[in-house]
PDB file of C-alpha atoms in Angstrom:
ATOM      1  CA  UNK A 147     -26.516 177.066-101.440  1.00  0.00           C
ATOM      2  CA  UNK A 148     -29.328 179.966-102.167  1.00  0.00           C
ATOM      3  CA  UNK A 149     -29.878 178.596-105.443  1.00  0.00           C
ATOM      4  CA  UNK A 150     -29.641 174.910-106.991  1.00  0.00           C
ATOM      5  CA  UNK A 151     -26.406 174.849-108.468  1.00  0.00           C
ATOM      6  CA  UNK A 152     -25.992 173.690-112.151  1.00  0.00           C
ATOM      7  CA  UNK A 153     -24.469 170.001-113.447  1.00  0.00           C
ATOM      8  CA  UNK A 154     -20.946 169.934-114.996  1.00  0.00           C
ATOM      9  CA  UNK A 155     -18.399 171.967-115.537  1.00  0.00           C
ATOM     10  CA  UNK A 156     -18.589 175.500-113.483  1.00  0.00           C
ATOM     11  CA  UNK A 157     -15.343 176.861-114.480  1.00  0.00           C
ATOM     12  CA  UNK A 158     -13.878 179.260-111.859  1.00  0.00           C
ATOM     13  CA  UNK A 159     -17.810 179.631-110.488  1.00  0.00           C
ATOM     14  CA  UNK A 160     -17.425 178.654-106.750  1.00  0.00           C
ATOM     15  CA  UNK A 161     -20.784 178.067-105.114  1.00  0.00           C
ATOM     16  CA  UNK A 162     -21.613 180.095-101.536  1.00  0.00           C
ATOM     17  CA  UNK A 163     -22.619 177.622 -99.447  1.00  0.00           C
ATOM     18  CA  UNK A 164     -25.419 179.170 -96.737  1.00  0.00           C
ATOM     19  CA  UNK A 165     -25.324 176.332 -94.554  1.00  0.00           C
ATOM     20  CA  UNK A 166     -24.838 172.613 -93.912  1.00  0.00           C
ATOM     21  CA  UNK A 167     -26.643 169.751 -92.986  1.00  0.00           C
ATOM     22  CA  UNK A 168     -25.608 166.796 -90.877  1.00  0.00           C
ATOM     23  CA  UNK A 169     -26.185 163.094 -91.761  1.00  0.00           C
ATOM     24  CA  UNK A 170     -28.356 163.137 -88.849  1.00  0.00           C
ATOM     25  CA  UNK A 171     -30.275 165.896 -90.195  1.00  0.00           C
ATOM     26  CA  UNK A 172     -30.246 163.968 -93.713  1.00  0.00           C
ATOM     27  CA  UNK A 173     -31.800 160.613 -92.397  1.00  0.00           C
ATOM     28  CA  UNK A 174     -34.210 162.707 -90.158  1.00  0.00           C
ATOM     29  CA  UNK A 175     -35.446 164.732 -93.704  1.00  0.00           C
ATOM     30  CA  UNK A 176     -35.259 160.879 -95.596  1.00  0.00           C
ATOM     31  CA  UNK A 177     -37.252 159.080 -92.814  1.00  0.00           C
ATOM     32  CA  UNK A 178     -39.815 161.785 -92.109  1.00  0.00           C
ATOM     33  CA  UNK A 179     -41.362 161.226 -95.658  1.00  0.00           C
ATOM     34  CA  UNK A 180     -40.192 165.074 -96.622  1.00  0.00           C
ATOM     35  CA  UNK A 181     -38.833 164.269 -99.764  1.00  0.00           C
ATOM     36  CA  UNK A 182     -40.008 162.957-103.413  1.00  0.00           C
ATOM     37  CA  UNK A 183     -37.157 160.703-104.454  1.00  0.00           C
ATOM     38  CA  UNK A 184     -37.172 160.063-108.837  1.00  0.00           C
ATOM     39  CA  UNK A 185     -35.222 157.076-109.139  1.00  0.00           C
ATOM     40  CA  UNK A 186     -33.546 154.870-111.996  1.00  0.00           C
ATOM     41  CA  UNK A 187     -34.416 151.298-111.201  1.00  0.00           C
ATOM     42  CA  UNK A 188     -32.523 148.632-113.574  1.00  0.00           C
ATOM     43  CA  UNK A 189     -35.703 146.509-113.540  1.00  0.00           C
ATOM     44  CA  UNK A 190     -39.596 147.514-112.727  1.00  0.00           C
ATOM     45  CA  UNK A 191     -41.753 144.540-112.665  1.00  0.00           C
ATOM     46  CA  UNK A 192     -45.642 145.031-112.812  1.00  0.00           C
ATOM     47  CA  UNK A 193     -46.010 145.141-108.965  1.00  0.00           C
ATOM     48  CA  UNK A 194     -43.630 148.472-109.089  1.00  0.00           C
ATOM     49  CA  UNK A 195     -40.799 146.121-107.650  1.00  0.00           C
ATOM     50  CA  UNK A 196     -37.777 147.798-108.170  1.00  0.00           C
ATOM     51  CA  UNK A 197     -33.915 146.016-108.898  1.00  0.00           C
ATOM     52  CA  UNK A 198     -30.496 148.106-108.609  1.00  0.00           C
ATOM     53  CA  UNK A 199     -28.803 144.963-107.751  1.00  0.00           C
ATOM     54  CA  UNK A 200     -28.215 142.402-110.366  1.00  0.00           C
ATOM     55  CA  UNK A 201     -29.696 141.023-113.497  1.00  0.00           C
ATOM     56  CA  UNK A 202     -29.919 137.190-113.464  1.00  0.00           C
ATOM     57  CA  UNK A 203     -29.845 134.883-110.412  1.00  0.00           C
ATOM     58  CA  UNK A 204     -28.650 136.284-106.838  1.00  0.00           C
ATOM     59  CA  UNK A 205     -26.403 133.294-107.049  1.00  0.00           C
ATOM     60  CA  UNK A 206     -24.831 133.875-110.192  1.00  0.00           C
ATOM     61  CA  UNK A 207     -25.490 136.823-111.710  1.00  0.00           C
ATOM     62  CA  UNK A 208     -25.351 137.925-115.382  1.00  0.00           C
ATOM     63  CA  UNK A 209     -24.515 141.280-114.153  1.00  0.00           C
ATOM     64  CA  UNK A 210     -23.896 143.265-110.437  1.00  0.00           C
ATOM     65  CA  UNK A 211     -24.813 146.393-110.657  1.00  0.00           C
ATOM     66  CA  UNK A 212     -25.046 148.798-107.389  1.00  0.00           C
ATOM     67  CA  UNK A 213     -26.446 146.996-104.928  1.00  0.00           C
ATOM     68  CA  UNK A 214     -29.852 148.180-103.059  1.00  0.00           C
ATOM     69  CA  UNK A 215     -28.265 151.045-102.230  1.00  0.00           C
ATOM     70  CA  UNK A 216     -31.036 153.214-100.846  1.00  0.00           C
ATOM     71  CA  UNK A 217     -34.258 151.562-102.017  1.00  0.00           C
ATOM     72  CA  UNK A 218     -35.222 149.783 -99.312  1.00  0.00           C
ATOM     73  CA  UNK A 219     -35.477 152.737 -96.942  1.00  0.00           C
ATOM     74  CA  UNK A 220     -36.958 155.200 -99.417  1.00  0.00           C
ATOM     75  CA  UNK A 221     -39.462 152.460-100.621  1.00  0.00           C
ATOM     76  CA  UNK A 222     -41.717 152.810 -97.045  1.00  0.00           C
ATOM     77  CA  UNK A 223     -40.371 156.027 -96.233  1.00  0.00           C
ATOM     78  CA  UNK A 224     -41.275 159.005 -98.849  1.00  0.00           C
ATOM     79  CA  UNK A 225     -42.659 159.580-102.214  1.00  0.00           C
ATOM     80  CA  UNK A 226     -40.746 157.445-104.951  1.00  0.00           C
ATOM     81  CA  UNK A 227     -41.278 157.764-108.965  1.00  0.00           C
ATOM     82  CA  UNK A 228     -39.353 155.877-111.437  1.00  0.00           C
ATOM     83  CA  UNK A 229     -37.337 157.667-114.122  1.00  0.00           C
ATOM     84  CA  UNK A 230     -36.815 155.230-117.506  1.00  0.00           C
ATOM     85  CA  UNK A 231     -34.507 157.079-120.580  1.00  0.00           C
ATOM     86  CA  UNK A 232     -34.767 154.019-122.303  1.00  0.00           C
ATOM     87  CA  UNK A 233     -38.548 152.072-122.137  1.00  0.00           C
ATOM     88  CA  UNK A 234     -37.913 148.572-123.103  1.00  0.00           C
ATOM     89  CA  UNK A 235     -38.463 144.930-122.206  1.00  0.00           C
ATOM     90  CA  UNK A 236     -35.656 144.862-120.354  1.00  0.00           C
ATOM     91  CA  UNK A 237     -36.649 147.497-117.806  1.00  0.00           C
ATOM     92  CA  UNK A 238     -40.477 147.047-117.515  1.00  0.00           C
ATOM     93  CA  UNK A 239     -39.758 143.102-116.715  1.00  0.00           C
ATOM     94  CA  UNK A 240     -41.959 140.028-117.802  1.00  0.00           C
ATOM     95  CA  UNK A 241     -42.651 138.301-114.512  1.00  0.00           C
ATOM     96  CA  UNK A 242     -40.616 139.442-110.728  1.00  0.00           C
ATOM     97  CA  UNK A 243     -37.621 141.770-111.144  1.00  0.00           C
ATOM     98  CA  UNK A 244     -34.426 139.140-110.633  1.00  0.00           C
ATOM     99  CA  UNK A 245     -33.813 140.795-107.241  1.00  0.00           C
ATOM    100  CA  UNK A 246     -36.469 142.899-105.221  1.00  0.00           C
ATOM    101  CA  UNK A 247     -34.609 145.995-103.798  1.00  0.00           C
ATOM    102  CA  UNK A 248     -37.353 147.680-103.354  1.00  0.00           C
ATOM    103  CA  UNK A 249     -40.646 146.996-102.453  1.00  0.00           C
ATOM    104  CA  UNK A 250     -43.811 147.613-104.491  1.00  0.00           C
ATOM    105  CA  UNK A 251     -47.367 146.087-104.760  1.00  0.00           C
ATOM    106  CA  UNK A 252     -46.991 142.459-104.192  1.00  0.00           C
ATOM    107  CA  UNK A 253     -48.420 141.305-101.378  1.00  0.00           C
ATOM    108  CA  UNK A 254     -46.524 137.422-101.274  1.00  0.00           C
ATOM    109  CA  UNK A 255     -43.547 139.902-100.563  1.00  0.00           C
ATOM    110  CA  UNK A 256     -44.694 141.830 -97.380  1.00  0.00           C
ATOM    111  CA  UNK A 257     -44.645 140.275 -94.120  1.00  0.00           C
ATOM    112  CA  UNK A 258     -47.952 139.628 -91.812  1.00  0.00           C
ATOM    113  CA  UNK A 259     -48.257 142.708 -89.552  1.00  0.00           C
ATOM    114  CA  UNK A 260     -46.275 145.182 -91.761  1.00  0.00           C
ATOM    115  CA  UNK A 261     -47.733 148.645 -92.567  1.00  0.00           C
ATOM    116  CA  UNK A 262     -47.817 149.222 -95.822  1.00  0.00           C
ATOM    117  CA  UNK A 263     -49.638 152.783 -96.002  1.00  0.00           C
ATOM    118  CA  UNK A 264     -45.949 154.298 -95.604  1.00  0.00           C
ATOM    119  CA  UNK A 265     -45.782 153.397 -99.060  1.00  0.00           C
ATOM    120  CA  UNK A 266     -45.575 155.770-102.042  1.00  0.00           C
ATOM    121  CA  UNK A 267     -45.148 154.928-105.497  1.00  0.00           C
ATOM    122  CA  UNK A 268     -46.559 157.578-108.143  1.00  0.00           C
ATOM    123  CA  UNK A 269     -45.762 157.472-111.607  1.00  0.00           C
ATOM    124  CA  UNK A 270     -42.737 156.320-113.902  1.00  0.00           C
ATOM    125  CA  UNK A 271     -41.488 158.716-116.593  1.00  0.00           C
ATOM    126  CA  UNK A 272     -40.019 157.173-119.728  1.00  0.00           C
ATOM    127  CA  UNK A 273     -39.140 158.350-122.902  1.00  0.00           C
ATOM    128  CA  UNK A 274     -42.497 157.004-124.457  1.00  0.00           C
ATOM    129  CA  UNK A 275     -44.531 157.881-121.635  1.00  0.00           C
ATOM    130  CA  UNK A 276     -46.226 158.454-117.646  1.00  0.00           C
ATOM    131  CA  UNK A 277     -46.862 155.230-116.266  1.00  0.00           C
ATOM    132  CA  UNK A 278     -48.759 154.511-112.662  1.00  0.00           C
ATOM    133  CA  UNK A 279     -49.894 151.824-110.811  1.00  0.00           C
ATOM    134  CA  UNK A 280     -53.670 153.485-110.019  1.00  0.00           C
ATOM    135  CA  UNK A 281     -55.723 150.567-112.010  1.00  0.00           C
ATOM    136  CA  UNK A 282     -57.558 148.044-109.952  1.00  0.00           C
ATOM    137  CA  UNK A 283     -55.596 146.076-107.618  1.00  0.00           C
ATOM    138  CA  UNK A 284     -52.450 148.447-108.021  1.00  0.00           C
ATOM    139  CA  UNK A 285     -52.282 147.369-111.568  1.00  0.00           C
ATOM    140  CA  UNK A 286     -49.921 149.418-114.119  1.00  0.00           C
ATOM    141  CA  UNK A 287     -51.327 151.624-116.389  1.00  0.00           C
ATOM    142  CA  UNK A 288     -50.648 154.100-118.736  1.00  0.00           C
ATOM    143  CA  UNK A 289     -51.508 157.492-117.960  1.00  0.00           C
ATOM    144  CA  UNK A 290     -50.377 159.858-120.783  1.00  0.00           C
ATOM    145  CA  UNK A 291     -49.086 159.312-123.837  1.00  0.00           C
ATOM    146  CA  UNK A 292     -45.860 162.062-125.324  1.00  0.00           C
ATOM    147  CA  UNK A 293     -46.420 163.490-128.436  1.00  0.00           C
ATOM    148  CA  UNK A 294     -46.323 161.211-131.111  1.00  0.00           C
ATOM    149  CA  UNK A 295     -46.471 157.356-128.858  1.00  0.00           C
ATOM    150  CA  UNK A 296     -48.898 155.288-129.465  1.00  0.00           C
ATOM    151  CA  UNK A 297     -50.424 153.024-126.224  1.00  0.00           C
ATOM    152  CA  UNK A 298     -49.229 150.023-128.877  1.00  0.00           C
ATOM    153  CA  UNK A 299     -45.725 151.201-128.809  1.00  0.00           C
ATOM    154  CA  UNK A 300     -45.650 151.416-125.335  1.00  0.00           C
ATOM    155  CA  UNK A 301     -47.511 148.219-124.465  1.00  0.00           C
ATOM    156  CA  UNK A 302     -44.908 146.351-127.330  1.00  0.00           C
ATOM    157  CA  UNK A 303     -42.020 147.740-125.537  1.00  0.00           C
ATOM    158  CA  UNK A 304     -43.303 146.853-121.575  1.00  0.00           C
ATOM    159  CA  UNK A 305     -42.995 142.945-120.282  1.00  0.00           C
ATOM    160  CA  UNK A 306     -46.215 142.776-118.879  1.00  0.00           C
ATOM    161  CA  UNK A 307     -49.710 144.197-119.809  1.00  0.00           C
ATOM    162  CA  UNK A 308     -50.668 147.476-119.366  1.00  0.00           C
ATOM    163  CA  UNK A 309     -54.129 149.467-119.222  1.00  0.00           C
ATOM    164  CA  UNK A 310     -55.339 152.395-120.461  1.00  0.00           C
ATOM    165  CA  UNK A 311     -55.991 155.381-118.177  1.00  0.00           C
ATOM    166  CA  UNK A 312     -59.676 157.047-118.435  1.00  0.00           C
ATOM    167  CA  UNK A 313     -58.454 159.944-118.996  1.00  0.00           C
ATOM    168  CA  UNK A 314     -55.129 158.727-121.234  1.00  0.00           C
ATOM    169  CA  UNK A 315     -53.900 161.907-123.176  1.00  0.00           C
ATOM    170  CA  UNK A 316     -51.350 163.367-124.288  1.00  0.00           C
ATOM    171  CA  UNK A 317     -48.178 164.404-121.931  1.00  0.00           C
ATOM    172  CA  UNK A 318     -48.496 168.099-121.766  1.00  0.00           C
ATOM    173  CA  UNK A 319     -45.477 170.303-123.122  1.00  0.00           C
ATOM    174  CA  UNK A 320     -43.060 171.993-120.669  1.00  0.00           C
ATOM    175  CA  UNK A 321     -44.004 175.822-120.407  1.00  0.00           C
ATOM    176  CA  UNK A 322     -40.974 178.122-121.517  1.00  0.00           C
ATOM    177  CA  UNK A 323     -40.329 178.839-117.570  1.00  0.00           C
ATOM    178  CA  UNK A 324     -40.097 175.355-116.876  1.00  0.00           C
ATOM    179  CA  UNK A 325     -37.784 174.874-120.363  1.00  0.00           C
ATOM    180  CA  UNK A 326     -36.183 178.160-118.561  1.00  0.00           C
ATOM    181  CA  UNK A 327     -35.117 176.399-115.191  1.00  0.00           C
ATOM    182  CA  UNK A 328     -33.940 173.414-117.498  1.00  0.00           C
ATOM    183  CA  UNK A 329     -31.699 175.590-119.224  1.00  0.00           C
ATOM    184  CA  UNK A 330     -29.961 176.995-116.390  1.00  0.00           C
ATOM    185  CA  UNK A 331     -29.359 173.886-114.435  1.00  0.00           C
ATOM    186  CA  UNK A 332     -28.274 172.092-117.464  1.00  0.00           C
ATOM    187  CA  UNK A 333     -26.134 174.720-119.437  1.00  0.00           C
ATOM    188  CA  UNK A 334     -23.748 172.105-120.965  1.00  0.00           C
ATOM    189  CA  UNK A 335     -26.948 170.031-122.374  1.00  0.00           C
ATOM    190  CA  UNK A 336     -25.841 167.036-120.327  1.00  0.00           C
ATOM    191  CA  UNK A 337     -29.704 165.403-120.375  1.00  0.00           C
ATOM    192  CA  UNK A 338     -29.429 165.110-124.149  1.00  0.00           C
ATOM    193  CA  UNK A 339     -27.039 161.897-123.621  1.00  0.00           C
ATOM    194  CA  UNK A 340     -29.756 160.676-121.068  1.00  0.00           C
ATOM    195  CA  UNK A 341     -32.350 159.776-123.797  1.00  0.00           C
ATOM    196  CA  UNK A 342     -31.406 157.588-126.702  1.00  0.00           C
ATOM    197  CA  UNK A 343     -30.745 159.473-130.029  1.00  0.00           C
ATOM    198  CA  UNK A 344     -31.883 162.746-128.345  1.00  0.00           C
ATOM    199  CA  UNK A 345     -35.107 162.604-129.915  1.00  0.00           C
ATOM    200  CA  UNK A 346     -37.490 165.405-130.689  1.00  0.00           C
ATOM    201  CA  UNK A 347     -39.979 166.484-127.993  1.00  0.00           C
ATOM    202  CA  UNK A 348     -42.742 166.089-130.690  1.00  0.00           C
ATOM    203  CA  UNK A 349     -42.198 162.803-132.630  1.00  0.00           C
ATOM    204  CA  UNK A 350     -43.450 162.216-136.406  1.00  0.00           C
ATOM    205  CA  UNK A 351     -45.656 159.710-136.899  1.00  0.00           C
ATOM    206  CA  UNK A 352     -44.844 156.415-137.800  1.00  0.00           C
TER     207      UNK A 352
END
């Protein structure tokens, strides 16, 4: 289509398609690196390992969940950030993630003669804040704060330590164009179930 078309319900609106794209054209786009891919990783360890798998060991787990799905390719192959609703222990893991499905900053976890400049991990977006791994040695860190988080909150709620960017501020607002596009791709208000309690954009303080 022209134009993205909206999530949920559409009614009688039938999109025009303009074109189509083959699964050979798809894996050519993936592989090529021409694409920023925001995933939702179960687990994130402090190494930016990522689990979709299973929570608990391979061999019997607590939980299965997708399986790697895509993370292996897209971890050396094009831009990844994280997407978190929820920032908690149980995302932002103490220690490894229980299964690595994809690939992050670890080095006991790449093999001798691998390149690892394919690589591209930029930031993780929770509902407390905009993490990176930029800090010395890849190390996480937090880079802005949203309105109304303290770096305590954050660090409280993460499973392994966390520093403070130089230049740690506050998350900037959305514009009203950006708030616009929003709107019109989510006219049924679908993202409020994404983020717990639908909380404000500015929080009060504690």
């Amino acid at each position: 289509a022209d134009e993205p078309i909206p999530v949920g319900p559409r009614g009688d609106d039938v999109p025009r398609y303009s074109g189509s794209m083959s699964f050979e054209r798809v894996f050519e786009c993936v592989w090529g690196g021409r694409r920023h891919a925001m995933v939702g990783p179960t687990q994130i360890d402090r190494w930016a390992q990522t689990n979709l798998s299973c929570v608990g060991d391979y061999r019997q787990p607590k939980a299965a969940m997708l399986g790697v799905r895509g993370l292996p390719g897209n971890s050396i192959n094009h831009i990844n950030s994280f997407f978190v609703p929820n920032h908690s222990p149980r995302v932002f893991v103490a220690g490894e993630v229980d299964m690595v499905s994809g690939v992050g900053f670890k080095p006991e976890r790449w093999i001798d003669g691998v390149r690892r400049d394919l690589m591209d991990i930029r930031v993780a977006v929770t509902d407390l804040c905009v993490m990176d791994w930029q800090g010395p040695g890849n190390s996480p860190r937090v880079r802005s704060l949203h309105p109304g988080v303290t770096f305590e909150e954050v660090q409280e709620k993460t499973g392994f330590p966390l520093l403070k960017a130089d230049d740690l501020g506050e998350t900037p607002h959305p514009t009203a164009a950006q708030l616009d596009i929003i709107r019109r791709l989510d006219p049924h208000d679908l993202r409020a179930a994404q983020l717990k309690g639908n909380p404000p954009g500015i929080r009060p303080a504690a």
